[in-house]
Amino acid sequence: MERILRKIAPGQKIAVHPLSTRYGDILTAYGERCETFDRSPISLDEPFQAEFLNFDGTMITVRTEKYQCLRININDLEDIVPFTPGQ
């Protein structure tokens, strides 16, 4: 997954597939908001679309409709799928 993330440009749209107990994974993915002081974990139960902002080698930072800035450990993700332009 790191190889894929290093090829994604900031601003590119991606589909994020988190680990989820709803879909049979043992663990559930969690993210944290980075634009507020509230660092309580956010459960990520379903795949979602996001705008890729950054990857630091461990965490991805994305923008979603609900969150301006969300950080997620890549170990909590099942897959990341970049959208091609026009999708």
Short mmCIF file of C-alpha atoms in Angstrom, two decimals:
data_model
loop_
_atom_site.label_atom_id
_atom_site.label_comp_id
_atom_site.label_asym_id
_atom_site.label_seq_id
_atom_site.Cartn_x
_atom_site.Cartn_y
_atom_site.Cartn_z
CA MET A 1 0.00 0.00 0.00
CA GLU A 2 2.92 2.36 0.66
CA ARG A 3 3.93 2.10 -2.99
CA ILE A 4 0.45 3.20 -4.07
CA LEU A 5 0.34 6.07 -1.57
CA ARG A 6 3.69 7.47 -2.67
CA LYS A 7 2.33 7.84 -6.23
CA ILE A 8 -0.80 9.78 -5.21
CA ALA A 9 -0.62 13.54 -5.58
CA PRO A 10 -2.09 15.86 -2.95
CA GLY A 11 -5.61 16.83 -3.98
CA GLN A 12 -6.27 13.56 -5.83
CA LYS A 13 -9.54 11.76 -5.06
CA ILE A 14 -9.24 8.30 -3.51
CA ALA A 15 -11.48 5.53 -2.21
CA VAL A 16 -10.53 4.43 1.30
CA HIS A 17 -11.40 0.89 2.43
CA PRO A 18 -10.89 0.66 6.20
CA LEU A 19 -10.74 -2.53 8.22
CA SER A 20 -14.20 -3.04 9.71
CA THR A 21 -15.85 -5.56 11.99
CA ARG A 22 -19.02 -4.98 9.96
CA TYR A 23 -17.34 -6.66 7.01
CA GLY A 24 -15.59 -9.52 8.81
CA ASP A 25 -12.24 -7.98 9.74
CA ILE A 26 -10.96 -8.72 13.24
CA LEU A 27 -10.11 -5.06 13.88
CA THR A 28 -11.89 -1.81 13.16
CA ALA A 29 -10.12 1.19 11.65
CA TYR A 30 -9.94 4.44 13.57
CA GLY A 31 -9.01 7.93 12.52
CA GLU A 32 -8.40 11.17 14.36
CA ARG A 33 -9.41 14.68 13.44
CA CYS A 34 -6.41 16.92 12.96
CA GLU A 35 -8.14 20.29 12.64
CA THR A 36 -9.40 20.37 16.26
CA PHE A 37 -8.15 19.72 19.77
CA ASP A 38 -10.62 16.81 20.05
CA ARG A 39 -8.40 13.77 19.49
CA SER A 40 -11.05 11.18 20.33
CA PRO A 41 -10.92 8.27 17.85
CA ILE A 42 -13.43 8.13 15.02
CA SER A 43 -14.58 4.65 14.03
CA LEU A 44 -14.35 4.09 10.28
CA ASP A 45 -16.86 1.33 9.52
CA GLU A 46 -17.49 1.73 5.80
CA PRO A 47 -15.50 2.58 2.67
CA PHE A 48 -15.55 6.27 1.79
CA GLN A 49 -14.28 8.77 -0.76
CA ALA A 50 -11.74 11.38 0.23
CA GLU A 51 -9.28 13.91 -1.07
CA PHE A 52 -5.71 12.80 -0.42
CA LEU A 53 -3.67 15.42 1.44
CA ASN A 54 -0.50 13.74 2.72
CA PHE A 55 1.31 10.51 3.57
CA ASP A 56 4.13 10.53 6.13
CA GLY A 57 5.14 6.88 5.89
CA THR A 58 2.72 5.71 8.59
CA MET A 59 -0.36 7.93 8.50
CA ILE A 60 -2.42 9.29 5.65
CA THR A 61 -4.16 12.62 5.94
CA VAL A 62 -7.38 13.08 3.96
CA ARG A 63 -10.31 15.48 3.61
CA THR A 64 -13.84 14.07 3.48
CA GLU A 65 -17.30 15.57 3.25
CA LYS A 66 -17.60 15.23 7.02
CA TYR A 67 -14.04 16.05 8.14
CA GLN A 68 -11.73 18.79 6.87
CA CYS A 69 -8.70 16.86 8.12
CA LEU A 70 -8.62 13.19 9.14
CA ARG A 71 -5.48 11.15 9.92
CA ILE A 72 -5.53 7.35 9.59
CA ASN A 73 -2.81 4.79 10.26
CA ILE A 74 -2.29 2.75 7.08
CA ASN A 75 -2.25 -0.44 9.18
CA ASP A 76 -5.97 0.22 9.80
CA LEU A 77 -6.71 0.19 6.07
CA GLU A 78 -7.57 -2.70 3.82
CA ASP A 79 -7.07 -0.78 0.57
CA ILE A 80 -6.66 2.63 -1.05
CA VAL A 81 -7.84 3.08 -4.63
CA PRO A 82 -6.90 6.28 -6.47
CA PHE A 83 -9.51 7.61 -8.89
CA THR A 84 -8.34 8.33 -12.37
CA PRO A 85 -9.09 11.84 -13.67
CA GLY A 86 -12.67 12.11 -14.83
CA GLN A 87 -14.09 9.63 -12.32
#
